């Protein structure tokens, strides 16, 4: 999975925050802090769709866009890609485990326990 550019990330943040699919016009209104042409928003949405980050469905003459995966799934994929960059996965995982808070460590323990029970 490729990383996201700054504008792509801003648009994905908007779509991840919404409960339903949005049109390019709606996304453009929600990203109003940046003075973007509507065609720029449409181009980025199309690019994100081709990259597999978004799904789109027809709504009359417009397209509605929604994330293909959750933000959590995207972040987990980034973490796995970062782990692949290390020559020693065990060392990287150990270092990560040492850096998380107690609450986060407990979350990891629960997730690992649930995986073992499956």
GROMACS .gro file of N, CA, C and O in nm:
model
  472
    1UNK      N    1   0.085  -0.117   0.000
    1UNK     CA    2   0.000   0.000   0.000
    1UNK      C    3   0.090   0.123   0.000
    1UNK      O    4   0.179   0.136   0.080
    2UNK      N    5   0.065   0.210  -0.091
    2UNK     CA    6   0.146   0.331  -0.099
    2UNK      C    7   0.100   0.433   0.004
    2UNK      O    8  -0.014   0.431   0.047
    3UNK      N    9   0.190   0.522   0.040
    3UNK     CA   10   0.156   0.630   0.131
    3UNK      C   11   0.069   0.733   0.063
    3UNK      O   12   0.046   0.729  -0.057
    4UNK      N   13   0.020   0.824   0.140
    4UNK     CA   14  -0.066   0.930   0.090
    4UNK      C   15   0.008   1.062   0.091
    4UNK      O   16   0.081   1.092   0.185
    5UNK      N   17  -0.015   1.142  -0.012
    5UNK     CA   18   0.037   1.278  -0.014
    5UNK      C   19  -0.045   1.365   0.081
    5UNK      O   20  -0.148   1.321   0.134
    6UNK      N   21  -0.002   1.488   0.099
    6UNK     CA   22  -0.069   1.577   0.194
    6UNK      C   23  -0.216   1.602   0.158
    6UNK      O   24  -0.304   1.591   0.244
    7UNK      N   25  -0.244   1.633   0.034
    7UNK     CA   26  -0.383   1.658  -0.008
    7UNK      C   27  -0.465   1.530  -0.003
    7UNK      O   28  -0.580   1.531   0.042
    8UNK      N   29  -0.405   1.419  -0.045
    8UNK     CA   30  -0.476   1.291  -0.039
    8UNK      C   31  -0.511   1.258   0.106
    8UNK      O   32  -0.623   1.214   0.135
    9UNK      N   33  -0.417   1.280   0.195
    9UNK     CA   34  -0.441   1.252   0.338
    9UNK      C   35  -0.553   1.341   0.393
    9UNK      O   36  -0.640   1.296   0.468
   10UNK      N   37  -0.555   1.468   0.353
   10UNK     CA   38  -0.661   1.560   0.399
   10UNK      C   39  -0.797   1.512   0.352
   10UNK      O   40  -0.895   1.514   0.428
   11UNK      N   41  -0.803   1.468   0.227
   11UNK     CA   42  -0.930   1.420   0.173
   11UNK      C   43  -0.971   1.289   0.240
   11UNK      O   44  -1.089   1.269   0.275
   12UNK      N   45  -0.875   1.200   0.262
   12UNK     CA   46  -0.908   1.075   0.331
   12UNK      C   47  -0.956   1.103   0.473
   12UNK      O   48  -1.051   1.040   0.519
   13UNK      N   49  -0.894   1.198   0.542
   13UNK     CA   50  -0.938   1.234   0.678
   13UNK      C   51  -1.084   1.278   0.677
   13UNK      O   52  -1.161   1.241   0.766
   14UNK      N   53  -1.122   1.355   0.577
   14UNK     CA   54  -1.262   1.400   0.565
   14UNK      C   55  -1.353   1.280   0.545
   14UNK      O   56  -1.456   1.265   0.612
   15UNK      N   57  -1.316   1.192   0.453
   15UNK     CA   58  -1.402   1.077   0.423
   15UNK      C   59  -1.407   0.977   0.538
   15UNK      O   60  -1.511   0.917   0.565
   16UNK      N   61  -1.296   0.959   0.608
   16UNK     CA   62  -1.297   0.870   0.725
   16UNK      C   63  -1.385   0.926   0.837
   16UNK      O   64  -1.445   0.851   0.913
   17UNK      N   65  -1.396   1.057   0.847
   17UNK     CA   66  -1.476   1.121   0.952
   17UNK      C   67  -1.626   1.114   0.923
   17UNK      O   68  -1.707   1.128   1.015
   18UNK      N   69  -1.662   1.095   0.798
   18UNK     CA   70  -1.803   1.094   0.759
   18UNK      C   71  -1.863   0.954   0.773
   18UNK      O   72  -1.794   0.855   0.756
   19UNK      N   73  -1.992   0.948   0.799
   19UNK     CA   74  -2.058   0.819   0.815
   19UNK      C   75  -2.103   0.761   0.681
   19UNK      O   76  -2.127   0.642   0.670
   20UNK      N   77  -2.115   0.846   0.579
   20UNK     CA   78  -2.161   0.798   0.450
   20UNK      C   79  -2.074   0.849   0.338
   20UNK      O   80  -1.977   0.922   0.359
   21UNK      N   81  -2.109   0.809   0.217
   21UNK     CA   82  -2.033   0.848   0.099
   21UNK      C   83  -2.061   0.994   0.064
   21UNK      O   84  -2.171   1.044   0.087
   22UNK      N   85  -1.960   1.062   0.009
   22UNK     CA   86  -1.972   1.204  -0.027
   22UNK      C   87  -1.940   1.224  -0.175
   22UNK      O   88  -1.863   1.149  -0.233
   23UNK      N   89  -1.999   1.329  -0.232
   23UNK     CA   90  -1.966   1.368  -0.369
   23UNK      C   91  -1.840   1.455  -0.365
   23UNK      O   92  -1.799   1.504  -0.260
   24UNK      N   93  -1.783   1.476  -0.482
   24UNK     CA   94  -1.665   1.563  -0.492
   24UNK      C   95  -1.698   1.704  -0.443
   24UNK      O   96  -1.617   1.767  -0.375
   25UNK      N   97  -1.816   1.751  -0.475
   25UNK     CA   98  -1.857   1.885  -0.432
   25UNK      C   99  -1.863   1.894  -0.280
   25UNK      O  100  -1.819   1.990  -0.219
   26UNK      N  101  -1.919   1.790  -0.216
   26UNK     CA  102  -1.928   1.788  -0.070
   26UNK      C  103  -1.789   1.783  -0.007
   26UNK      O  104  -1.763   1.853   0.091
   27UNK      N  105  -1.700   1.704  -0.064
   27UNK     CA  106  -1.563   1.698  -0.014
   27UNK      C  107  -1.498   1.835  -0.029
   27UNK      O  108  -1.432   1.885   0.062
   28UNK      N  109  -1.518   1.898  -0.145
   28UNK     CA  110  -1.460   2.031  -0.169
   28UNK      C  111  -1.506   2.133  -0.067
   28UNK      O  112  -1.427   2.218  -0.024
   29UNK      N  113  -1.632   2.127  -0.028
   29UNK     CA  114  -1.683   2.220   0.073
   29UNK      C  115  -1.621   2.194   0.210
   29UNK      O  116  -1.596   2.288   0.286
   30UNK      N  117  -1.597   2.068   0.240
   30UNK     CA  118  -1.542   2.032   0.371
   30UNK      C  119  -1.391   2.059   0.380
   30UNK      O  120  -1.337   2.065   0.490
   31UNK      N  121  -1.328   2.076   0.268
   31UNK     CA  122  -1.185   2.106   0.269
   31UNK      C  123  -1.164   2.253   0.233
   31UNK      O  124  -1.067   2.292   0.171
   32UNK      N  125  -1.257   2.334   0.279
   32UNK     CA  126  -1.262   2.476   0.242
   32UNK      C  127  -1.141   2.556   0.288
   32UNK      O  128  -1.116   2.664   0.237
   33UNK      N  129  -1.065   2.504   0.385
   33UNK     CA  130  -0.947   2.579   0.431
   33UNK      C  131  -0.840   2.587   0.323
   33UNK      O  132  -0.749   2.668   0.331
   34UNK      N  133  -0.853   2.506   0.220
   34UNK     CA  134  -0.762   2.511   0.106
   34UNK      C  135  -0.842   2.558  -0.014
   34UNK      O  136  -0.950   2.507  -0.041
   35UNK      N  137  -0.792   2.653  -0.084
   35UNK     CA  138  -0.863   2.709  -0.200
   35UNK      C  139  -0.837   2.621  -0.322
   35UNK      O  140  -0.748   2.648  -0.401
   36UNK      N  141  -0.916   2.514  -0.334
   36UNK     CA  142  -0.895   2.417  -0.440
   36UNK      C  143  -1.003   2.427  -0.547
   36UNK      O  144  -1.120   2.445  -0.517
   37UNK      N  145  -0.961   2.413  -0.672
   37UNK     CA  146  -1.057   2.407  -0.782
   37UNK      C  147  -1.133   2.274  -0.771
   37UNK      O  148  -1.076   2.172  -0.731
   38UNK      N  149  -1.260   2.275  -0.808
   38UNK     CA  150  -1.338   2.150  -0.804
   38UNK      C  151  -1.273   2.039  -0.885
   38UNK      O  152  -1.278   1.921  -0.846
   39UNK      N  153  -1.208   2.073  -0.996
   39UNK     CA  154  -1.143   1.971  -1.077
   39UNK      C  155  -1.025   1.906  -1.003
   39UNK      O  156  -0.997   1.788  -1.022
   40UNK      N  157  -0.960   1.983  -0.917
   40UNK     CA  158  -0.850   1.928  -0.838
   40UNK      C  159  -0.903   1.823  -0.741
   40UNK      O  160  -0.845   1.715  -0.727
   41UNK      N  161  -1.012   1.855  -0.675
   41UNK     CA  162  -1.074   1.760  -0.581
   41UNK      C  163  -1.115   1.633  -0.657
   41UNK      O  164  -1.088   1.522  -0.612
   42UNK      N  165  -1.177   1.650  -0.772
   42UNK     CA  166  -1.220   1.534  -0.851
   42UNK      C  167  -1.100   1.450  -0.895
   42UNK      O  168  -1.105   1.327  -0.892
   43UNK      N  169  -0.992   1.515  -0.934
   43UNK     CA  170  -0.872   1.443  -0.977
   43UNK      C  171  -0.814   1.361  -0.862
   43UNK      O  172  -0.778   1.244  -0.878
   44UNK      N  173  -0.807   1.421  -0.742
   44UNK     CA  174  -0.752   1.350  -0.627
   44UNK      C  175  -0.844   1.234  -0.588
   44UNK      O  176  -0.797   1.124  -0.558
   45UNK      N  177  -0.974   1.255  -0.591
   45UNK     CA  178  -1.068   1.147  -0.559
   45UNK      C  179  -1.053   1.032  -0.660
   45UNK      O  180  -1.054   0.915  -0.621
   46UNK      N  181  -1.037   1.066  -0.786
   46UNK     CA  182  -1.020   0.963  -0.890
   46UNK      C  183  -0.889   0.887  -0.866
   46UNK      O  184  -0.884   0.765  -0.874
   47UNK      N  185  -0.782   0.959  -0.833
   47UNK     CA  186  -0.653   0.896  -0.806
   47UNK      C  187  -0.663   0.802  -0.685
   47UNK      O  188  -0.610   0.691  -0.688
   48UNK      N  189  -0.730   0.847  -0.579
   48UNK     CA  190  -0.747   0.764  -0.460
   48UNK      C  191  -0.829   0.639  -0.491
   48UNK      O  192  -0.805   0.532  -0.434
   49UNK      N  193  -0.925   0.652  -0.581
   49UNK     CA  194  -1.004   0.537  -0.623
   49UNK      C  195  -0.916   0.438  -0.697
   49UNK      O  196  -0.920   0.317  -0.670
   50UNK      N  197  -0.835   0.486  -0.791
   50UNK     CA  198  -0.746   0.398  -0.867
   50UNK      C  199  -0.642   0.332  -0.778
   50UNK      O  200  -0.603   0.218  -0.803
   51UNK      N  201  -0.599   0.400  -0.672
   51UNK     CA  202  -0.502   0.342  -0.578
   51UNK      C  203  -0.567   0.241  -0.484
   51UNK      O  204  -0.498   0.170  -0.411
   52UNK      N  205  -0.700   0.235  -0.482
   52UNK     CA  206  -0.770   0.139  -0.397
   52UNK      C  207  -0.809   0.191  -0.260
   52UNK      O  208  -0.860   0.117  -0.178
   53UNK      N  209  -0.787   0.321  -0.236
   53UNK     CA  210  -0.824   0.379  -0.107
   53UNK      C  211  -0.973   0.410  -0.098
   53UNK      O  212  -1.028   0.414   0.011
   54UNK      N  213  -1.036   0.436  -0.212
   54UNK     CA  214  -1.178   0.474  -0.214
   54UNK      C  215  -1.257   0.380  -0.303
   54UNK      O  216  -1.205   0.322  -0.398
   55UNK      N  217  -1.386   0.371  -0.272
   55UNK     CA  218  -1.484   0.306  -0.359
   55UNK      C  219  -1.580   0.414  -0.403
   55UNK      O  220  -1.609   0.507  -0.326
   56UNK      N  221  -1.631   0.403  -0.524
   56UNK     CA  222  -1.726   0.504  -0.568
   56UNK      C  223  -1.848   0.437  -0.630
   56UNK      O  224  -1.839   0.329  -0.686
   57UNK      N  225  -1.961   0.505  -0.613
   57UNK     CA  226  -2.087   0.459  -0.670
   57UNK      C  227  -2.155   0.576  -0.737
   57UNK      O  228  -2.140   0.691  -0.695
   58UNK      N  229  -2.230   0.548  -0.842
   58UNK     CA  230  -2.302   0.652  -0.915
   58UNK      C  231  -2.421   0.701  -0.834
   58UNK      O  232  -2.491   0.624  -0.770
   59UNK      N  233  -2.443   0.832  -0.839
   59UNK     CA  234  -2.559   0.895  -0.778
   59UNK      C  235  -2.607   1.000  -0.876
   59UNK      O  236  -2.565   1.115  -0.871
   60UNK      N  237  -2.691   0.959  -0.970
   60UNK     CA  238  -2.732   1.050  -1.078
   60UNK      C  239  -2.612   1.075  -1.168
   60UNK      O  240  -2.550   0.982  -1.217
   61UNK      N  241  -2.578   1.201  -1.184
   61UNK     CA  242  -2.463   1.237  -1.268
   61UNK      C  243  -2.333   1.243  -1.189
   61UNK      O  244  -2.225   1.256  -1.246
   62UNK      N  245  -2.343   1.236  -1.059
   62UNK     CA  246  -2.224   1.249  -0.974
   62UNK      C  247  -2.178   1.112  -0.924
   62UNK      O  248  -2.250   1.013  -0.932
   63UNK      N  249  -2.056   1.108  -0.873
   63UNK     CA  250  -2.004   0.992  -0.804
   63UNK      C  251  -2.005   1.020  -0.655
   63UNK      O  252  -1.983   1.132  -0.612
   64UNK      N  253  -2.031   0.917  -0.576
   64UNK     CA  254  -2.019   0.926  -0.431
   64UNK      C  255  -1.901   0.839  -0.391
   64UNK      O  256  -1.887   0.726  -0.437
   65UNK      N  257  -1.817   0.894  -0.303
   65UNK     CA  258  -1.692   0.828  -0.262
   65UNK      C  259  -1.697   0.793  -0.114
   65UNK      O  260  -1.747   0.871  -0.033
   66UNK      N  261  -1.642   0.676  -0.084
   66UNK     CA  262  -1.628   0.635   0.056
   66UNK      C  263  -1.501   0.551   0.068
   66UNK      O  264  -1.457   0.489  -0.029
   67UNK      N  265  -1.442   0.551   0.186
   67UNK     CA  266  -1.318   0.475   0.205
   67UNK      C  267  -1.338   0.326   0.180
   67UNK      O  268  -1.440   0.269   0.219
   68UNK      N  269  -1.240   0.264   0.117
   68UNK     CA  270  -1.244   0.120   0.095
   68UNK      C  271  -1.213   0.046   0.225
   68UNK      O  272  -1.261  -0.065   0.246
   69UNK      N  273  -1.133   0.107   0.310
   69UNK     CA  274  -1.095   0.050   0.439
   69UNK      C  275  -1.103   0.158   0.547
   69UNK      O  276  -1.100   0.277   0.516
   70UNK      N  277  -1.104   0.118   0.670
   70UNK     CA  278  -1.106   0.214   0.781
   70UNK      C  279  -0.969   0.278   0.798
   70UNK      O  280  -0.868   0.227   0.748
   71UNK      N  281  -0.966   0.389   0.869
   71UNK     CA  282  -0.840   0.454   0.903
   71UNK      C  283  -0.751   0.356   0.981
   71UNK      O  284  -0.630   0.349   0.958
   72UNK      N  285  -0.810   0.280   1.072
   72UNK     CA  286  -0.733   0.183   1.151
   72UNK      C  287  -0.665   0.080   1.062
   72UNK      O  288  -0.549   0.043   1.085
   73UNK      N  289  -0.736   0.031   0.961
   73UNK     CA  290  -0.677  -0.066   0.868
   73UNK      C  291  -0.561  -0.004   0.791
   73UNK      O  292  -0.458  -0.068   0.769
   74UNK      N  293  -0.576   0.122   0.750
   74UNK     CA  294  -0.469   0.192   0.679
   74UNK      C  295  -0.346   0.207   0.768
   74UNK      O  296  -0.233   0.179   0.726
   75UNK      N  297  -0.366   0.251   0.890
   75UNK     CA  298  -0.254   0.270   0.983
   75UNK      C  299  -0.185   0.137   1.012
   75UNK      O  300  -0.062   0.130   1.017
   76UNK      N  301  -0.263   0.031   1.030
   76UNK     CA  302  -0.204  -0.101   1.055
   76UNK      C  303  -0.118  -0.143   0.936
   76UNK      O  304  -0.009  -0.199   0.955
   77UNK      N  305  -0.163  -0.116   0.815
   77UNK     CA  306  -0.086  -0.149   0.695
   77UNK      C  307   0.044  -0.069   0.691
   77UNK      O  308   0.150  -0.123   0.657
   78UNK      N  309   0.039   0.059   0.728
   78UNK     CA  310   0.161   0.140   0.735
   78UNK      C  311   0.259   0.083   0.837
   78UNK      O  312   0.381   0.078   0.813
   79UNK      N  313   0.206   0.039   0.950
   79UNK     CA  314   0.291  -0.018   1.054
   79UNK      C  315   0.358  -0.147   1.004
   79UNK      O  316   0.477  -0.169   1.028
   80UNK      N  317   0.283  -0.229   0.932
   80UNK     CA  318   0.340  -0.352   0.878
   80UNK      C  319   0.447  -0.323   0.773
   80UNK      O  320   0.550  -0.391   0.766
   81UNK      N  321   0.422  -0.221   0.690
   81UNK     CA  322   0.522  -0.183   0.590
   81UNK      C  323   0.649  -0.133   0.657
   81UNK      O  324   0.760  -0.165   0.613
   82UNK      N  325   0.634  -0.055   0.764
   82UNK     CA  326   0.751  -0.007   0.837
   82UNK      C  327   0.827  -0.124   0.898
   82UNK      O  328   0.950  -0.128   0.897
   83UNK      N  329   0.755  -0.222   0.949
   83UNK     CA  330   0.818  -0.340   1.007
   83UNK      C  331   0.896  -0.417   0.901
   83UNK      O  332   1.003  -0.473   0.930
   84UNK      N  333   0.845  -0.420   0.778
   84UNK     CA  334   0.915  -0.488   0.670
   84UNK      C  335   1.048  -0.421   0.634
   84UNK      O  336   1.135  -0.483   0.575
   85UNK      N  337   1.063  -0.293   0.669
   85UNK     CA  338   1.184  -0.220   0.636
   85UNK      C  339   1.301  -0.255   0.727
   85UNK      O  340   1.416  -0.227   0.695
   86UNK      N  341   1.272  -0.314   0.841
   86UNK     CA  342   1.378  -0.345   0.936
   86UNK      C  343   1.441  -0.479   0.902
   86UNK      O  344   1.378  -0.567   0.846
   87UNK      N  345   1.566  -0.495   0.937
   87UNK     CA  346   1.634  -0.622   0.915
   87UNK      C  347   1.606  -0.720   1.027
   87UNK      O  348   1.630  -0.839   1.013
   88UNK      N  349   1.554  -0.671   1.138
   88UNK     CA  350   1.529  -0.755   1.255
   88UNK      C  351   1.390  -0.723   1.309
   88UNK      O  352   1.374  -0.635   1.394
   89UNK      N  353   1.292  -0.796   1.261
   89UNK     CA  354   1.153  -0.771   1.301
   89UNK      C  355   1.135  -0.789   1.451
   89UNK      O  356   1.061  -0.713   1.514
   90UNK      N  357   1.199  -0.888   1.509
   90UNK     CA  358   1.185  -0.914   1.653
   90UNK      C  359   1.234  -0.795   1.734
   90UNK      O  360   1.168  -0.753   1.830
   91UNK      N  361   1.347  -0.740   1.695
   91UNK     CA  362   1.402  -0.624   1.766
   91UNK      C  363   1.309  -0.504   1.752
   91UNK      O  364   1.285  -0.431   1.849
   92UNK      N  365   1.256  -0.484   1.633
   92UNK     CA  366   1.166  -0.370   1.610
   92UNK      C  367   1.038  -0.387   1.691
   92UNK      O  368   0.988  -0.291   1.752
   93UNK      N  369   0.983  -0.509   1.693
   93UNK     CA  370   0.861  -0.533   1.771
   93UNK      C  371   0.887  -0.515   1.920
   93UNK      O  372   0.804  -0.459   1.992
   94UNK      N  373   1.001  -0.562   1.966
   94UNK     CA  374   1.036  -0.546   2.107
   94UNK      C  375   1.048  -0.398   2.142
   94UNK      O  376   0.993  -0.353   2.245
   95UNK      N  377   1.116  -0.324   2.059
   95UNK     CA  378   1.132  -0.179   2.082
   95UNK      C  379   0.996  -0.109   2.083
   95UNK      O  380   0.969  -0.023   2.167
   96UNK      N  381   0.908  -0.149   1.991
   96UNK     CA  382   0.773  -0.092   1.985
   96UNK      C  383   0.698  -0.123   2.115
   96UNK      O  384   0.638  -0.034   2.175
   97UNK      N  385   0.702  -0.249   2.157
   97UNK     CA  386   0.631  -0.290   2.279
   97UNK      C  387   0.681  -0.213   2.402
   97UNK      O  388   0.604  -0.181   2.492
   98UNK      N  389   0.811  -0.183   2.404
   98UNK     CA  390   0.867  -0.109   2.517
   98UNK      C  391   0.824   0.039   2.516
   98UNK      O  392   0.826   0.104   2.619
   99UNK      N  393   0.785   0.088   2.400
   99UNK     CA  394   0.752   0.230   2.385
   99UNK      C  395   0.605   0.261   2.409
   99UNK      O  396   0.569   0.377   2.430
  100UNK      N  397   0.519   0.160   2.409
  100UNK     CA  398   0.377   0.188   2.425
  100UNK      C  399   0.342   0.205   2.573
  100UNK      O  400   0.415   0.159   2.662
  101UNK      N  401   0.229   0.271   2.597
  101UNK     CA  402   0.183   0.292   2.734
  101UNK      C  403   0.129   0.160   2.793
  101UNK      O  404   0.107   0.064   2.719
  102UNK      N  405   0.105   0.160   2.920
  102UNK     CA  406   0.049   0.043   2.986
  102UNK      C  407  -0.086   0.003   2.929
  102UNK      O  408  -0.113  -0.116   2.910
  103UNK      N  409  -0.168   0.100   2.903
  103UNK     CA  410  -0.300   0.073   2.845
  103UNK      C  411  -0.287   0.014   2.705
  103UNK      O  412  -0.358  -0.081   2.669
  104UNK      N  413  -0.195   0.070   2.627
  104UNK     CA  414  -0.174   0.018   2.491
  104UNK      C  415  -0.117  -0.124   2.496
  104UNK      O  416  -0.156  -0.210   2.416
  105UNK      N  417  -0.028  -0.149   2.591
  105UNK     CA  418   0.028  -0.283   2.607
  105UNK      C  419  -0.082  -0.383   2.642
  105UNK      O  420  -0.083  -0.496   2.591
  106UNK      N  421  -0.174  -0.342   2.726
  106UNK     CA  422  -0.286  -0.429   2.762
  106UNK      C  423  -0.373  -0.458   2.639
  106UNK      O  424  -0.420  -0.571   2.621
  107UNK      N  425  -0.394  -0.359   2.556
  107UNK     CA  426  -0.470  -0.378   2.432
  107UNK      C  427  -0.400  -0.480   2.343
  107UNK      O  428  -0.465  -0.569   2.286
  108UNK      N  429  -0.268  -0.468   2.331
  108UNK     CA  430  -0.191  -0.565   2.252
  108UNK      C  431  -0.202  -0.705   2.311
  108UNK      O  432  -0.222  -0.803   2.238
  109UNK      N  433  -0.193  -0.717   2.444
  109UNK     CA  434  -0.204  -0.847   2.510
  109UNK      C  435  -0.340  -0.911   2.480
  109UNK      O  436  -0.348  -1.030   2.449
  110UNK      N  437  -0.446  -0.832   2.492
  110UNK     CA  438  -0.581  -0.884   2.465
  110UNK      C  439  -0.592  -0.932   2.320
  110UNK      O  440  -0.647  -1.040   2.293
  111UNK      N  441  -0.541  -0.852   2.227
  111UNK     CA  442  -0.550  -0.888   2.085
  111UNK      C  443  -0.472  -1.017   2.058
  111UNK      O  444  -0.521  -1.106   1.985
  112UNK      N  445  -0.354  -1.032   2.117
  112UNK     CA  446  -0.275  -1.153   2.098
  112UNK      C  447  -0.342  -1.274   2.161
  112UNK      O  448  -0.342  -1.384   2.104
  113UNK      N  449  -0.403  -1.256   2.277
  113UNK     CA  450  -0.475  -1.364   2.343
  113UNK      C  451  -0.592  -1.410   2.258
  113UNK      O  452  -0.615  -1.530   2.240
  114UNK      N  453  -0.666  -1.315   2.203
  114UNK     CA  454  -0.779  -1.350   2.117
  114UNK      C  455  -0.734  -1.424   1.993
  114UNK      O  456  -0.800  -1.519   1.949
  115UNK      N  457  -0.620  -1.385   1.937
  115UNK     CA  458  -0.566  -1.457   1.819
  115UNK      C  459  -0.528  -1.599   1.854
  115UNK      O  460  -0.551  -1.693   1.775
  116UNK      N  461  -0.470  -1.619   1.971
  116UNK     CA  462  -0.430  -1.754   2.014
  116UNK      C  463  -0.552  -1.842   2.037
  116UNK      O  464  -0.546  -1.964   2.015
  117UNK      N  465  -0.662  -1.783   2.080
  117UNK     CA  466  -0.783  -1.861   2.111
  117UNK      C  467  -0.862  -1.898   1.986
  117UNK      O  468  -0.948  -1.984   1.993
  118UNK      N  469  -0.831  -1.835   1.876
  118UNK     CA  470  -0.905  -1.867   1.750
  118UNK      C  471  -0.869  -1.999   1.693
  118UNK      O  472  -0.773  -2.058   1.705
   0.00000   0.00000   0.00000
